[in-house]
mmCIF file of C-alpha atoms in Angstrom:
data_model
loop_
_atom_site.group_PDB
_atom_site.id
_atom_site.type_symbol
_atom_site.label_atom_id
_atom_site.label_comp_id
_atom_site.label_asym_id
_atom_site.label_seq_id
_atom_site.Cartn_x
_atom_site.Cartn_y
_atom_site.Cartn_z
ATOM 1 C CA MET A 1 -47.531 -24.700 -19.991
ATOM 2 C CA ILE A 2 -47.406 -23.234 -16.471
ATOM 3 C CA ASN A 3 -47.297 -19.695 -17.836
ATOM 4 C CA THR A 4 -50.229 -20.398 -20.140
ATOM 5 C CA ALA A 5 -52.260 -21.775 -17.231
ATOM 6 C CA ARG A 6 -51.456 -18.723 -15.101
ATOM 7 C CA GLN A 7 -52.355 -16.344 -17.903
ATOM 8 C CA THR A 8 -55.598 -18.198 -18.523
ATOM 9 C CA ARG A 9 -56.566 -18.012 -14.859
ATOM 10 C CA VAL A 10 -55.765 -14.299 -14.520
ATOM 11 C CA VAL A 11 -57.681 -13.462 -17.692
ATOM 12 C CA GLY A 12 -60.631 -15.473 -16.413
ATOM 13 C CA VAL A 13 -60.578 -13.742 -13.021
ATOM 14 C CA VAL A 14 -60.492 -10.277 -14.576
ATOM 15 C CA ALA A 15 -63.267 -11.262 -17.007
ATOM 16 C CA GLY A 16 -65.350 -12.441 -14.040
ATOM 17 C CA TYR A 17 -64.818 -9.111 -12.301
ATOM 18 C CA LEU A 18 -65.886 -7.203 -15.422
ATOM 19 C CA ALA A 19 -68.967 -9.418 -15.736
ATOM 20 C CA ASP A 20 -69.928 -8.487 -12.181
ATOM 21 C CA VAL A 21 -69.417 -4.784 -12.935
ATOM 22 C CA VAL A 22 -71.568 -4.947 -16.075
ATOM 23 C CA LEU A 23 -74.170 -7.544 -15.135
ATOM 24 C CA GLY A 24 -74.272 -7.658 -11.348
ATOM 25 C CA ASP A 25 -75.572 -10.856 -9.782
ATOM 26 C CA PRO A 26 -77.447 -13.391 -11.922
ATOM 27 C CA ARG A 27 -81.086 -12.287 -11.908
ATOM 28 C CA THR A 28 -82.578 -15.758 -11.607
ATOM 29 C CA GLY A 29 -81.270 -19.101 -10.471
ATOM 30 C CA HIS A 30 -78.261 -17.716 -8.602
ATOM 31 C CA PRO A 31 -75.964 -20.664 -7.756
ATOM 32 C CA VAL A 32 -75.195 -19.224 -4.316
ATOM 33 C CA ALA A 33 -78.902 -19.130 -3.502
ATOM 34 C CA GLY A 34 -79.192 -22.714 -4.726
ATOM 35 C CA PHE A 35 -76.298 -23.717 -2.497
ATOM 36 C CA GLY A 36 -77.966 -22.012 0.457
ATOM 37 C CA THR A 37 -81.182 -23.931 -0.169
ATOM 38 C CA ALA A 38 -79.276 -27.211 -0.364
ATOM 39 C CA ALA A 39 -77.344 -26.396 2.818
ATOM 40 C CA GLY A 40 -80.569 -25.593 4.655
ATOM 41 C CA SER A 41 -82.101 -28.872 3.550
ATOM 42 C CA LEU A 42 -79.041 -30.850 4.598
ATOM 43 C CA GLU A 43 -79.053 -29.154 7.994
ATOM 44 C CA GLN A 44 -82.340 -30.858 8.803
ATOM 45 C CA PHE A 45 -80.390 -34.131 8.872
ATOM 46 C CA THR A 46 -76.957 -33.015 10.108
ATOM 47 C CA TYR A 47 -77.924 -30.614 12.896
ATOM 48 C CA ARG A 48 -76.849 -31.523 16.404
ATOM 49 C CA ASP A 49 -75.969 -29.088 19.152
ATOM 50 C CA SER A 50 -72.272 -29.928 18.897
ATOM 51 C CA ARG A 51 -69.115 -28.731 17.181
ATOM 52 C CA SER A 52 -68.416 -32.107 15.621
ATOM 53 C CA ALA A 53 -71.800 -32.122 13.882
ATOM 54 C CA GLY A 54 -71.147 -28.635 12.550
ATOM 55 C CA LEU A 55 -67.726 -29.689 11.318
ATOM 56 C CA ARG A 56 -69.211 -32.614 9.404
ATOM 57 C CA HIS A 57 -71.866 -30.332 7.928
ATOM 58 C CA VAL A 58 -69.238 -27.892 6.666
ATOM 59 C CA ALA A 59 -66.896 -30.613 5.413
ATOM 60 C CA VAL A 60 -69.579 -32.285 3.310
ATOM 61 C CA LEU A 61 -70.814 -29.067 1.728
ATOM 62 C CA VAL A 62 -67.491 -27.327 1.131
ATOM 63 C CA GLY A 63 -65.842 -30.550 -0.006
ATOM 64 C CA SER A 64 -68.638 -31.216 -2.497
ATOM 65 C CA VAL A 65 -68.539 -27.713 -3.959
ATOM 66 C CA SER A 66 -64.732 -27.625 -4.186
ATOM 67 C CA GLY A 67 -64.669 -31.074 -5.775
ATOM 68 C CA PHE A 68 -67.257 -30.017 -8.330
ATOM 69 C CA GLY A 69 -65.157 -26.929 -9.081
ATOM 70 C CA ALA A 70 -62.046 -29.066 -9.582
ATOM 71 C CA PHE A 71 -63.948 -31.291 -12.011
ATOM 72 C CA LEU A 72 -65.200 -28.278 -13.994
ATOM 73 C CA GLU A 73 -61.702 -26.809 -14.194
ATOM 74 C CA TRP A 74 -60.194 -30.144 -15.308
ATOM 75 C CA ARG A 75 -62.818 -30.630 -18.009
ATOM 76 C CA ALA A 76 -62.373 -27.090 -19.281
ATOM 77 C CA SER A 77 -58.578 -27.457 -19.418
ATOM 78 C CA ARG A 78 -58.947 -30.462 -21.706
ATOM 79 C CA CYS A 79 -61.066 -28.411 -24.114
ATOM 80 C CA GLY A 80 -58.631 -25.551 -24.633
ATOM 81 C CA VAL A 81 -57.775 -22.047 -23.483
ATOM 82 C CA LEU A 82 -61.100 -20.355 -24.232
ATOM 83 C CA PRO A 83 -63.227 -22.860 -22.272
ATOM 84 C CA SER A 84 -60.778 -22.544 -19.360
ATOM 85 C CA VAL A 85 -61.038 -18.755 -19.408
ATOM 86 C CA MET A 86 -64.824 -18.890 -19.591
ATOM 87 C CA THR A 87 -65.110 -21.427 -16.764
ATOM 88 C CA THR A 88 -62.903 -19.351 -14.473
ATOM 89 C CA ALA A 89 -64.773 -16.191 -15.458
ATOM 90 C CA VAL A 90 -68.210 -17.653 -14.733
ATOM 91 C CA ALA A 91 -67.095 -19.167 -11.412
ATOM 92 C CA THR A 92 -65.571 -15.829 -10.380
ATOM 93 C CA TRP A 93 -68.633 -13.897 -11.507
ATOM 94 C CA VAL A 94 -71.128 -15.992 -9.529
ATOM 95 C CA ALA A 95 -68.907 -15.785 -6.419
ATOM 96 C CA LEU A 96 -68.627 -11.988 -6.541
ATOM 97 C CA GLY A 97 -71.149 -9.607 -5.063
ATOM 98 C CA GLY A 98 -69.480 -6.226 -5.296
ATOM 99 C CA THR A 99 -71.851 -4.562 -7.744
ATOM 100 C CA SER A 100 -74.927 -5.702 -5.832
ATOM 101 C CA LEU A 101 -73.286 -4.510 -2.608
ATOM 102 C CA ALA A 102 -72.695 -1.041 -4.053
ATOM 103 C CA HIS A 103 -76.224 -0.938 -5.457
ATOM 104 C CA VAL A 104 -77.833 -1.795 -2.116
ATOM 105 C CA GLY A 105 -75.543 0.667 -0.340
ATOM 106 C CA SER A 106 -76.606 3.431 -2.734
ATOM 107 C CA GLN A 107 -80.253 2.543 -2.213
ATOM 108 C CA MET A 108 -79.768 2.779 1.560
ATOM 109 C CA GLY A 109 -78.159 6.182 1.162
ATOM 110 C CA ASP A 110 -81.052 7.427 -0.966
ATOM 111 C CA LEU A 111 -83.691 6.098 1.429
ATOM 112 C CA LEU A 112 -81.993 7.629 4.457
ATOM 113 C CA ALA A 113 -81.556 10.950 2.646
ATOM 114 C CA ARG A 114 -85.335 11.014 2.113
ATOM 115 C CA ASP A 115 -85.963 10.041 5.770
ATOM 116 C CA ASN A 116 -87.642 6.853 4.557
ATOM 117 C CA LEU A 117 -86.775 4.816 7.628
ATOM 118 C CA ASP A 118 -89.352 2.103 6.943
ATOM 119 C CA GLY A 119 -87.845 1.492 3.508
ATOM 120 C CA ALA A 120 -84.306 1.511 4.919
ATOM 121 C CA ARG A 121 -85.280 -0.974 7.621
ATOM 122 C CA ARG A 122 -86.791 -3.303 5.033
ATOM 123 C CA LEU A 123 -83.634 -3.112 2.927
ATOM 124 C CA LEU A 124 -81.086 -3.526 5.741
ATOM 125 C CA PRO A 125 -81.308 -7.369 5.874
ATOM 126 C CA SER A 126 -79.833 -7.357 2.352
ATOM 127 C CA LEU A 127 -76.643 -6.022 3.946
ATOM 128 C CA CYS A 128 -76.403 -7.579 7.403
ATOM 129 C CA GLY A 129 -78.145 -9.577 10.108
ATOM 130 C CA ARG A 130 -78.859 -6.756 12.538
ATOM 131 C CA ASP A 131 -82.318 -6.115 13.919
ATOM 132 C CA PRO A 132 -83.554 -3.126 11.877
ATOM 133 C CA ALA A 133 -86.554 -2.507 14.129
ATOM 134 C CA THR A 134 -84.252 -1.183 16.859
ATOM 135 C CA LEU A 135 -82.361 1.261 14.611
ATOM 136 C CA ASP A 136 -82.956 4.953 13.968
ATOM 137 C CA THR A 137 -81.305 7.007 11.208
ATOM 138 C CA ALA A 138 -77.943 7.062 12.991
ATOM 139 C CA GLY A 139 -78.046 3.322 13.644
ATOM 140 C CA LEU A 140 -79.038 2.482 10.078
ATOM 141 C CA THR A 141 -76.290 4.727 8.742
ATOM 142 C CA ARG A 142 -73.623 3.124 10.904
ATOM 143 C CA ALA A 143 -74.850 -0.378 10.100
ATOM 144 C CA THR A 144 -74.680 0.422 6.379
ATOM 145 C CA LEU A 145 -71.111 1.746 6.549
ATOM 146 C CA GLU A 146 -69.863 -1.162 8.633
ATOM 147 C CA SER A 147 -71.541 -3.680 6.333
ATOM 148 C CA LEU A 148 -70.157 -1.992 3.219
ATOM 149 C CA ALA A 149 -66.655 -2.227 4.677
ATOM 150 C CA GLU A 150 -66.897 -5.853 5.772
ATOM 151 C CA ASN A 151 -68.620 -7.044 2.608
ATOM 152 C CA THR A 152 -66.139 -5.273 0.350
ATOM 153 C CA SER A 153 -63.684 -7.820 1.682
ATOM 154 C CA ASP A 154 -66.022 -10.822 1.933
ATOM 155 C CA ALA A 155 -67.948 -10.384 -1.323
ATOM 156 C CA GLN A 156 -65.334 -8.903 -3.616
ATOM 157 C CA VAL A 157 -61.681 -8.879 -2.589
ATOM 158 C CA ALA A 158 -61.644 -12.368 -1.070
ATOM 159 C CA PRO A 159 -63.323 -14.062 -4.069
ATOM 160 C CA LEU A 160 -60.891 -12.345 -6.451
ATOM 161 C CA LEU A 161 -57.902 -13.519 -4.423
ATOM 162 C CA TRP A 162 -59.232 -17.057 -4.045
ATOM 163 C CA ALA A 163 -59.976 -17.252 -7.765
ATOM 164 C CA ALA A 164 -56.466 -16.036 -8.596
ATOM 165 C CA VAL A 165 -54.762 -18.451 -6.189
ATOM 166 C CA GLY A 166 -57.087 -21.468 -6.225
ATOM 167 C CA GLY A 167 -58.896 -21.219 -9.537
ATOM 168 C CA VAL A 168 -62.422 -22.565 -9.884
ATOM 169 C CA PRO A 169 -62.344 -24.936 -6.873
ATOM 170 C CA GLY A 170 -60.770 -22.205 -4.748
ATOM 171 C CA VAL A 171 -63.323 -19.510 -5.482
ATOM 172 C CA LEU A 172 -66.345 -21.822 -5.314
ATOM 173 C CA GLY A 173 -65.076 -23.371 -2.087
ATOM 174 C CA TYR A 174 -64.555 -19.907 -0.617
ATOM 175 C CA ARG A 175 -68.067 -18.825 -1.512
ATOM 176 C CA ALA A 176 -69.436 -21.998 0.105
ATOM 177 C CA VAL A 177 -67.514 -21.244 3.319
ATOM 178 C CA ASN A 178 -68.674 -17.627 3.395
ATOM 179 C CA THR A 179 -72.293 -18.587 2.751
ATOM 180 C CA LEU A 180 -72.247 -21.183 5.531
ATOM 181 C CA ASP A 181 -70.803 -18.620 7.924
ATOM 182 C CA ALA A 182 -73.704 -16.287 7.121
ATOM 183 C CA MET A 183 -76.189 -19.114 7.651
ATOM 184 C CA VAL A 184 -74.897 -20.824 10.795
ATOM 185 C CA GLY A 185 -71.754 -18.990 11.907
ATOM 186 C CA HIS A 186 -73.368 -16.460 14.245
ATOM 187 C CA ARG A 187 -73.605 -16.809 18.000
ATOM 188 C CA SER A 188 -77.313 -17.450 18.302
ATOM 189 C CA PRO A 189 -78.472 -20.079 20.830
ATOM 190 C CA ARG A 190 -78.993 -22.602 18.031
ATOM 191 C CA TYR A 191 -75.637 -22.133 16.323
ATOM 192 C CA THR A 192 -73.145 -21.374 19.102
ATOM 193 C CA ARG A 193 -71.661 -24.867 18.803
ATOM 194 C CA PHE A 194 -72.989 -26.147 15.472
ATOM 195 C CA GLY A 195 -71.789 -23.026 13.641
ATOM 196 C CA TRP A 196 -68.345 -22.915 15.270
ATOM 197 C CA ALA A 197 -66.554 -24.692 12.410
ATOM 198 C CA ALA A 198 -68.148 -22.478 9.742
ATOM 199 C CA ALA A 199 -67.219 -19.317 11.642
ATOM 200 C CA ARG A 200 -63.606 -20.347 12.268
ATOM 201 C CA LEU A 201 -63.113 -21.537 8.692
ATOM 202 C CA ASP A 202 -64.502 -18.251 7.392
ATOM 203 C CA ASP A 203 -62.094 -16.345 9.641
ATOM 204 C CA ALA A 204 -59.189 -18.272 8.150
ATOM 205 C CA ALA A 205 -60.443 -17.914 4.568
ATOM 206 C CA ASN A 206 -60.801 -14.138 4.891
ATOM 207 C CA TYR A 207 -57.675 -13.396 6.941
ATOM 208 C CA VAL A 208 -55.439 -12.279 4.072
ATOM 209 C CA ALA A 209 -58.257 -10.676 2.086
ATOM 210 C CA ALA A 210 -59.299 -8.454 4.995
ATOM 211 C CA ARG A 211 -55.791 -7.044 5.265
ATOM 212 C CA VAL A 212 -55.506 -6.566 1.519
ATOM 213 C CA THR A 213 -58.847 -4.742 1.615
ATOM 214 C CA ALA A 214 -57.653 -2.490 4.423
ATOM 215 C CA ALA A 215 -54.426 -1.718 2.542
ATOM 216 C CA LEU A 216 -56.379 -0.851 -0.605
ATOM 217 C CA ALA A 217 -58.707 1.367 1.465
ATOM 218 C CA VAL A 218 -55.611 3.273 2.567
ATOM 219 C CA VAL A 219 -54.485 3.688 -1.039
ATOM 220 C CA CYS A 220 -57.943 4.636 -2.340
ATOM 221 C CA ALA A 221 -58.909 7.020 0.493
ATOM 222 C CA PRO A 222 -57.936 10.202 -1.425
ATOM 223 C CA LEU A 223 -60.377 9.258 -4.199
ATOM 224 C CA VAL A 224 -63.283 9.966 -1.810
ATOM 225 C CA GLY A 225 -61.684 12.929 -0.058
ATOM 226 C CA GLY A 226 -60.446 10.682 2.719
ATOM 227 C CA SER A 227 -57.249 10.292 4.681
ATOM 228 C CA PRO A 228 -54.694 7.510 4.118
ATOM 229 C CA VAL A 229 -52.988 8.479 7.376
ATOM 230 C CA GLY A 230 -56.280 8.280 9.240
ATOM 231 C CA ALA A 231 -56.975 4.861 7.739
ATOM 232 C CA VAL A 232 -53.606 3.493 8.812
ATOM 233 C CA ARG A 233 -53.916 4.994 12.295
ATOM 234 C CA ALA A 234 -57.380 3.557 12.919
ATOM 235 C CA TRP A 235 -56.370 0.177 11.480
ATOM 236 C CA ARG A 236 -53.299 -0.135 13.697
ATOM 237 C CA ARG A 237 -54.887 1.238 16.855
ATOM 238 C CA ASP A 238 -58.474 -0.021 16.799
ATOM 239 C CA ALA A 239 -58.766 -3.204 14.726
ATOM 240 C CA GLY A 240 -57.433 -5.543 17.412
ATOM 241 C CA ARG A 241 -60.163 -4.555 19.875
ATOM 242 C CA HIS A 242 -62.932 -5.781 17.573
ATOM 243 C CA PRO A 243 -64.307 -9.281 18.331
ATOM 244 C CA SER A 244 -63.776 -10.349 14.710
ATOM 245 C CA PRO A 245 -60.167 -10.757 13.515
ATOM 246 C CA ASN A 246 -61.178 -9.613 10.028
ATOM 247 C CA ALA A 247 -64.207 -7.309 10.286
ATOM 248 C CA GLY A 248 -62.335 -5.084 12.719
ATOM 249 C CA VAL A 249 -59.507 -4.600 10.236
ATOM 250 C CA VAL A 250 -61.646 -3.449 7.324
ATOM 251 C CA GLU A 251 -64.138 -1.467 9.410
ATOM 252 C CA ALA A 252 -61.338 0.412 11.163
ATOM 253 C CA ALA A 253 -59.582 1.164 7.861
ATOM 254 C CA PHE A 254 -62.824 2.431 6.294
ATOM 255 C CA ALA A 255 -63.612 4.509 9.383
ATOM 256 C CA GLY A 256 -60.187 6.132 9.317
ATOM 257 C CA ALA A 257 -60.280 6.650 5.558
ATOM 258 C CA LEU A 258 -63.696 8.335 5.720
ATOM 259 C CA GLY A 259 -62.955 10.293 8.880
ATOM 260 C CA VAL A 260 -65.882 8.843 10.839
ATOM 261 C CA ARG A 261 -66.363 6.889 14.048
ATOM 262 C CA LEU A 262 -67.872 3.416 13.861
ATOM 263 C CA GLY A 263 -68.629 0.835 16.548
ATOM 264 C CA GLY A 264 -70.812 0.938 19.633
ATOM 265 C CA PRO A 265 -73.996 -0.927 20.629
ATOM 266 C CA THR A 266 -74.929 -3.409 17.889
ATOM 267 C CA HIS A 267 -78.340 -5.081 17.945
ATOM 268 C CA TYR A 268 -78.826 -8.538 16.479
ATOM 269 C CA HIS A 269 -82.029 -10.544 16.658
ATOM 270 C CA TYR A 270 -80.417 -12.862 19.189
ATOM 271 C CA GLU A 271 -78.307 -10.479 21.324
ATOM 272 C CA LEU A 272 -76.947 -6.992 21.932
ATOM 273 C CA GLN A 273 -73.204 -6.603 21.430
ATOM 274 C CA ILE A 274 -71.137 -3.620 22.572
ATOM 275 C CA ARG A 275 -68.550 -3.080 19.865
ATOM 276 C CA PRO A 276 -65.361 -1.025 20.365
ATOM 277 C CA THR A 277 -64.979 2.430 18.852
ATOM 278 C CA LEU A 278 -63.241 2.511 15.475
ATOM 279 C CA GLY A 279 -61.847 5.758 14.110
ATOM 280 C CA ASP A 280 -61.504 9.304 15.430
ATOM 281 C CA GLY A 281 -64.249 11.269 13.697
ATOM 282 C CA SER A 282 -67.872 12.008 14.405
ATOM 283 C CA PRO A 283 -70.597 9.399 13.933
ATOM 284 C CA PRO A 284 -71.251 8.937 10.221
ATOM 285 C CA ARG A 285 -73.794 11.130 8.493
ATOM 286 C CA VAL A 286 -76.154 10.018 5.759
ATOM 287 C CA SER A 287 -73.918 11.701 3.171
ATOM 288 C CA ASP A 288 -71.084 9.402 4.240
ATOM 289 C CA VAL A 289 -73.013 6.376 2.939
ATOM 290 C CA HIS A 290 -72.421 7.395 -0.672
ATOM 291 C CA ARG A 291 -68.756 8.120 0.095
ATOM 292 C CA ALA A 292 -68.463 4.622 1.535
ATOM 293 C CA VAL A 293 -70.051 3.180 -1.624
ATOM 294 C CA ARG A 294 -67.512 5.036 -3.773
ATOM 295 C CA LEU A 295 -64.666 3.824 -1.559
ATOM 296 C CA SER A 296 -65.962 0.257 -1.821
ATOM 297 C CA ARG A 297 -66.099 0.479 -5.623
ATOM 298 C CA ALA A 298 -62.591 1.929 -5.742
ATOM 299 C CA VAL A 299 -61.218 -0.861 -3.546
ATOM 300 C CA GLN A 300 -62.941 -3.463 -5.707
ATOM 301 C CA ALA A 301 -61.377 -2.039 -8.876
ATOM 302 C CA ALA A 302 -57.984 -1.788 -7.184
ATOM 303 C CA ALA A 303 -58.213 -5.432 -6.131
ATOM 304 C CA ALA A 304 -58.913 -6.523 -9.708
ATOM 305 C CA LEU A 305 -56.005 -4.422 -10.986
ATOM 306 C CA THR A 306 -53.764 -5.900 -8.294
ATOM 307 C CA VAL A 307 -54.668 -9.449 -9.307
ATOM 308 C CA ALA A 308 -54.035 -8.622 -12.969
ATOM 309 C CA GLY A 309 -50.745 -6.880 -12.200
ATOM 310 C CA LEU A 310 -49.393 -9.614 -9.946
ATOM 311 C CA GLY A 311 -50.420 -12.216 -12.499
ATOM 312 C CA ALA A 312 -48.558 -10.400 -15.262
ATOM 313 C CA VAL A 313 -45.463 -10.020 -13.074
ATOM 314 C CA SER A 314 -45.548 -13.709 -12.119
ATOM 315 C CA VAL A 315 -45.758 -14.797 -15.756
ATOM 316 C CA ALA A 316 -42.977 -12.432 -16.753
ATOM 317 C CA VAL A 317 -40.679 -13.639 -13.980
ATOM 318 C CA ARG A 318 -41.255 -17.291 -14.824
ATOM 319 C CA SER A 319 -40.647 -16.536 -18.482
ATOM 320 C CA GLY A 320 -37.289 -15.044 -17.609
ATOM 321 C CA ARG A 321 -38.087 -11.680 -19.137
#
């Protein structure tokens, strides 16, 4: 029974990954967008300029989503293997964003290659929360690479791992945490205290995934003409100087793998941050955007293969074979 449940979950996770590759995000009525709307509405009642209010806000939303996921998984398990696989697959699919990430990254690369800065500035908010009005070609290029690296972990590797370990409630709960961090977890005047719980919970939820992503970037670096040694060196030397315990890991690994230098002044709508230097190379060129997209896709595929492989090994070990 345990082996069957594990096999069902792994098959569902891999099916969800393939659905994301083939279909991308749902075109209409995306559940994550619906969750964001609900969270924004609830915030009108829960907001106070305090950490405790933010903690209650997160607890209600994440608890509700995870509980709903547990109910869906329980109901599916009572209906048989196929419904269980399909439920896990759909939950994984809606939580993933890797194909959309690669698509937007490719669009940014094309726009920058044509010197269409206005178009690139309009598209940048689809990747990150930086102020595009302050960025030239070099700034837009660096922002794109850093966002591709961080979101490869947040939008692809982490959901796959949470789906494999926690099933439907795990992956839906993770996506709720990550969405709340994007909404209220930044250090703007309004959310410094209210968003503290969302930001810290997101750090914890992504801790393992960020390091798995960095390790896979090391392995996949040769596929884009990159350097595994450079990725390891930048990861070990530079990641700890970044203000984020997770973004620094994946951004440093990507920088080293691609042979570029990331970091520096980073403009948000609410403040200017001076980020540490990551990597040894020159500032990224526009051509490096497409290399970063290919590296992101390779890491995503490697993560899915890793989940499938570890699942098969786990079942085999428990079966005594």
